[in-house]
Short mmCIF file of C-alpha atoms in Angstrom, two decimals:
data_model
loop_
_atom_site.label_atom_id
_atom_site.label_comp_id
_atom_site.label_asym_id
_atom_site.label_seq_id
_atom_site.Cartn_x
_atom_site.Cartn_y
_atom_site.Cartn_z
CA ALA N 1 82.95 139.14 88.25
CA GLN N 2 85.08 135.97 89.51
CA THR N 3 89.34 137.04 88.76
CA VAL N 4 92.37 135.06 88.93
CA THR N 5 95.62 136.59 90.14
CA GLN N 6 98.80 134.73 89.76
CA SER N 7 101.54 137.25 91.81
CA GLN N 8 104.93 135.55 90.84
CA PRO N 9 105.94 136.43 87.34
CA GLU N 10 108.99 134.28 87.78
CA MET N 11 109.95 131.46 89.92
CA SER N 12 113.16 129.38 89.42
CA VAL N 13 113.99 126.12 90.79
CA GLN N 14 116.73 123.49 91.01
CA GLU N 15 116.41 120.49 89.97
CA ALA N 16 115.26 117.61 92.05
CA GLU N 17 113.73 120.46 94.39
CA THR N 18 110.96 121.84 95.21
CA VAL N 19 109.03 124.50 94.24
CA THR N 20 105.54 126.01 95.08
CA LEU N 21 103.27 128.29 92.26
CA SER N 22 100.70 130.59 94.24
CA CYS N 23 97.15 131.60 93.09
CA THR N 24 94.28 133.47 94.87
CA TYR N 25 91.11 134.05 93.27
CA ASP N 26 87.99 135.95 93.83
CA THR N 27 84.42 134.75 93.39
CA SER N 28 81.27 134.58 95.51
CA GLU N 29 80.40 130.92 94.38
CA SER N 30 80.28 127.95 95.91
CA ASP N 31 80.37 125.13 93.10
CA TYR N 32 83.37 125.70 90.58
CA TYR N 33 86.50 124.47 89.37
CA LEU N 34 90.32 124.97 89.57
CA PHE N 35 93.00 124.09 86.93
CA TRP N 36 96.69 124.31 86.35
CA TYR N 37 97.59 124.26 83.24
CA LYS N 38 101.24 124.44 81.08
CA GLN N 39 102.48 125.72 78.58
CA PRO N 40 105.92 125.27 77.01
CA PRO N 41 107.66 126.98 74.68
CA SER N 42 106.16 124.98 72.21
CA ARG N 43 102.82 127.00 72.84
CA GLN N 44 100.76 123.73 73.43
CA MET N 45 98.38 124.23 76.80
CA ILE N 46 98.92 121.47 79.26
CA LEU N 47 96.43 120.48 81.60
CA VAL N 48 98.70 119.59 85.18
CA ILE N 49 96.03 118.99 88.17
CA ARG N 50 92.27 120.37 88.36
CA GLN N 51 90.29 120.61 92.02
CA GLU N 52 87.09 120.80 92.48
CA ALA N 53 85.62 123.20 95.38
CA TYR N 54 83.29 121.27 97.18
CA LYS N 55 86.26 118.16 97.87
CA GLN N 56 88.19 119.31 100.51
CA GLN N 57 91.37 116.43 99.40
CA ASN N 58 93.99 118.49 98.08
CA ALA N 59 94.49 116.58 94.02
CA THR N 60 97.74 115.05 93.66
CA GLU N 61 99.03 113.87 89.35
CA ASN N 62 102.49 112.23 90.27
CA ARG N 63 105.25 115.34 91.07
CA PHE N 64 102.72 117.65 90.83
CA SER N 65 100.10 118.37 93.45
CA VAL N 66 98.07 121.26 94.92
CA ASN N 67 97.40 123.28 97.88
CA PHE N 68 93.64 124.64 98.41
CA GLN N 69 92.50 126.96 100.69
CA LYS N 70 88.73 127.25 99.95
CA ALA N 71 88.48 129.76 102.77
CA ALA N 72 91.21 132.04 101.79
CA LYS N 73 90.73 131.38 97.83
CA SER N 74 94.42 130.10 97.61
CA PHE N 75 94.86 126.77 95.30
CA SER N 76 98.83 126.54 95.02
CA LEU N 77 100.74 124.45 93.21
CA LYS N 78 103.77 121.89 94.20
CA ILE N 79 106.46 120.49 92.11
CA SER N 80 108.33 117.72 93.69
CA ASP N 81 111.55 116.50 92.34
CA SER N 82 111.49 119.15 89.66
CA GLN N 83 113.11 117.99 86.03
CA LEU N 84 114.48 120.17 83.15
CA GLY N 85 111.08 119.76 81.13
CA ASP N 86 108.82 121.60 84.23
CA ALA N 87 110.54 124.73 82.68
CA ALA N 88 107.59 126.50 81.36
CA MET N 89 104.56 129.34 81.89
CA TYR N 90 101.93 128.12 84.12
CA PHE N 91 98.85 129.64 84.56
CA CYS N 92 96.37 129.12 87.05
CA ALA N 93 92.05 128.93 85.88
CA TYR N 94 88.78 129.23 87.96
CA ARG N 95 85.49 127.49 85.53
CA SER N 96 82.15 128.60 87.60
CA ASN N 97 79.34 125.44 87.85
CA TYR N 98 76.66 127.76 89.10
CA GLY N 99 73.76 125.80 89.08
CA GLY N 100 75.28 122.89 87.54
CA SER N 101 76.06 124.66 84.57
CA GLN N 102 79.64 125.54 83.37
CA GLY N 103 81.02 128.88 83.28
CA ASN N 104 83.80 131.09 81.13
CA LEU N 105 87.41 129.63 81.82
CA ILE N 106 88.91 132.27 83.77
CA PHE N 107 92.55 132.74 83.56
CA GLY N 108 95.67 134.25 86.17
CA LYS N 109 98.63 135.93 83.93
CA GLY N 110 101.05 133.25 84.41
CA THR N 111 104.22 131.85 86.43
CA LYS N 112 107.36 131.80 84.13
CA LEU N 113 109.19 128.41 85.86
CA SER N 114 112.64 128.42 84.95
CA VAL N 115 114.52 124.88 86.48
CA LYS N 116 118.13 125.12 86.57
CA PRO N 117 120.44 122.05 86.52
CA GLY Q 1 91.28 115.13 63.65
CA ALA Q 2 91.86 114.06 67.20
CA GLY Q 3 92.96 117.88 68.87
CA VAL Q 4 91.60 121.43 68.22
CA SER Q 5 92.55 122.81 64.82
CA GLN Q 6 93.61 126.57 64.20
CA SER Q 7 94.03 127.85 61.17
CA PRO Q 8 96.02 129.80 59.28
CA SER Q 9 98.91 128.89 62.05
CA ASN Q 10 100.23 132.01 61.10
CA LYS Q 11 99.22 135.32 59.12
CA VAL Q 12 100.82 138.74 58.23
CA THR Q 13 98.54 141.76 57.53
CA GLU Q 14 98.85 144.82 57.23
CA LYS Q 15 97.34 147.21 59.44
CA GLY Q 16 93.44 148.38 58.60
CA LYS Q 17 92.61 145.08 56.73
CA ASP Q 18 90.10 142.74 57.82
CA VAL Q 19 91.12 138.72 59.01
CA GLU Q 20 89.66 135.99 59.53
CA LEU Q 21 90.66 132.83 62.09
CA ARG Q 22 89.04 129.50 62.05
CA CYS Q 23 89.14 127.16 64.73
CA ASP Q 24 87.80 123.60 64.06
CA PRO Q 25 86.98 122.33 68.20
CA ILE Q 26 86.83 118.24 69.03
CA SER Q 27 83.88 116.69 67.90
CA GLY Q 28 81.01 116.72 70.21
CA HIS Q 29 82.77 119.58 72.62
CA THR Q 30 79.73 121.82 73.20
CA ALA Q 31 82.11 124.66 74.93
CA LEU Q 32 84.38 126.66 72.90
CA TYR Q 33 86.69 129.75 73.80
CA TRP Q 34 88.70 132.19 71.98
CA TYR Q 35 91.85 134.24 73.97
CA ARG Q 36 94.68 136.39 72.84
CA GLN Q 37 98.02 136.46 73.83
CA ARG Q 38 99.76 138.90 73.95
CA LEU Q 39 104.13 138.23 73.44
CA GLY Q 40 105.35 136.90 77.04
CA GLN Q 41 101.70 137.81 78.75
CA GLY Q 42 98.61 135.60 79.76
CA LEU Q 43 95.50 134.57 77.86
CA GLU Q 44 93.27 137.32 77.77
CA PHE Q 45 89.64 136.20 77.91
CA LEU Q 46 87.91 136.95 74.28
CA ILE Q 47 84.91 135.59 74.08
CA TYR Q 48 83.44 131.34 75.05
CA PHE Q 49 80.62 129.38 73.32
CA GLN Q 50 78.33 127.09 75.21
CA GLY Q 51 75.92 125.22 72.93
CA ASN Q 52 73.13 126.95 71.78
CA SER Q 53 73.56 129.54 74.69
CA ALA Q 54 74.29 133.43 73.41
CA PRO Q 55 77.78 133.55 73.87
CA ASP Q 56 79.46 135.60 76.67
CA LYS Q 57 80.65 138.61 74.33
CA SER Q 58 82.25 140.41 77.70
CA GLY Q 59 86.04 139.91 76.64
CA LEU Q 60 86.04 141.57 73.05
CA PRO Q 61 88.38 145.05 73.53
CA SER Q 62 86.32 146.63 71.37
CA ASP Q 63 83.47 146.35 67.43
CA ARG Q 64 86.33 145.51 65.63
CA PHE Q 65 86.11 142.15 66.87
CA SER Q 66 83.84 139.84 66.64
CA ALA Q 67 83.08 135.83 66.88
CA GLU Q 68 80.78 133.29 65.35
CA ARG Q 69 80.01 129.66 65.88
CA THR Q 70 77.63 127.63 63.61
CA GLY Q 71 76.03 125.01 66.20
CA GLU Q 72 78.56 123.16 68.24
CA SER Q 73 80.93 123.20 65.07
CA VAL Q 74 83.84 125.37 63.44
CA SER Q 75 84.01 128.99 65.05
CA THR Q 76 85.43 132.11 63.03
CA LEU Q 77 87.41 134.95 64.84
CA THR Q 78 87.39 138.32 62.81
CA ILE Q 79 89.16 141.47 63.55
CA GLN Q 80 88.01 144.72 61.17
CA ARG Q 81 90.49 147.19 60.78
CA THR Q 82 93.30 145.45 62.23
CA GLN Q 83 95.74 147.84 64.24
CA GLN Q 84 99.14 146.71 65.59
CA GLU Q 85 98.36 146.54 68.70
CA ASP Q 86 95.90 143.53 67.34
CA SER Q 87 99.47 141.55 67.29
CA ALA Q 88 98.88 138.51 69.42
CA VAL Q 89 98.69 134.34 69.42
CA TYR Q 90 94.73 133.88 69.31
CA LEU Q 91 94.52 130.51 70.87
CA CYS Q 92 91.06 128.42 70.95
CA ALA Q 93 89.89 125.49 73.31
CA SER Q 94 87.05 123.46 73.37
CA SER Q 95 85.67 121.09 76.20
CA LEU Q 96 82.71 118.66 77.28
CA ARG Q 97 79.87 120.54 78.89
CA ASP Q 98 80.58 119.11 82.44
CA ALA Q 99 82.37 122.01 84.43
CA ASN Q 100 85.17 119.76 85.63
CA THR Q 101 86.18 118.80 82.16
CA GLU Q 102 89.29 120.07 80.30
CA ALA Q 103 89.77 122.50 77.89
CA PHE Q 104 91.82 121.45 75.22
CA PHE Q 105 93.49 124.04 73.07
CA GLY Q 106 94.86 124.80 69.78
CA GLN Q 107 98.03 125.63 68.86
CA GLY Q 108 97.30 129.05 67.96
CA THR Q 109 96.94 131.78 65.10
CA ARG Q 110 99.75 134.03 65.49
CA LEU Q 111 98.83 137.44 63.88
CA THR Q 112 101.57 140.52 63.65
CA VAL Q 113 100.14 143.65 61.72
CA VAL Q 114 102.55 145.36 60.18
#
């Protein structure tokens, strides 16, 4: 079974600085997708960024980028120019695409990010 | 509606009672997920429906928990003989069939067992 591990329960960053959130996963599959979701205090889960395992190029969405290391099974999220609104729980997630069929969406335990003004 | 809708938003129940939580996915979304989130914790997978395939029930914590979904529409999560440890937010999400698609979440149902 696939597992997702986020080893940092809490992180803190100064406003305008850069922070990196770690995520590792375990799978025997080669075709899958990885996601980062944000959950602010409102509880609404929001997709931040996604990465296809077959693409070597790291995904980027404005201030958010990932460092995808497939061999190491690592998928870290970098937030540049941190803003107060970035404060939230961040969840890393894995979904297989085995045989072209969507699998379950598996989450890590999350990292609580605080942004200091 | 445009998003995933869950009801009720809050539910307080007495220990031992049964509760039923409802999820209305986005129209056309074949995949539907239920997760449990205890206070300050991560998302614990409960059950996954994908179209007409047999659901993945591997996350259900006990036989007190069950879920149904009719076709690609509404899903209900039922907890029988509730216990205090069942207190949590229950989140529902739906997505299109393709693996790269975003899962859209509802606001969740906060269940409190007293």
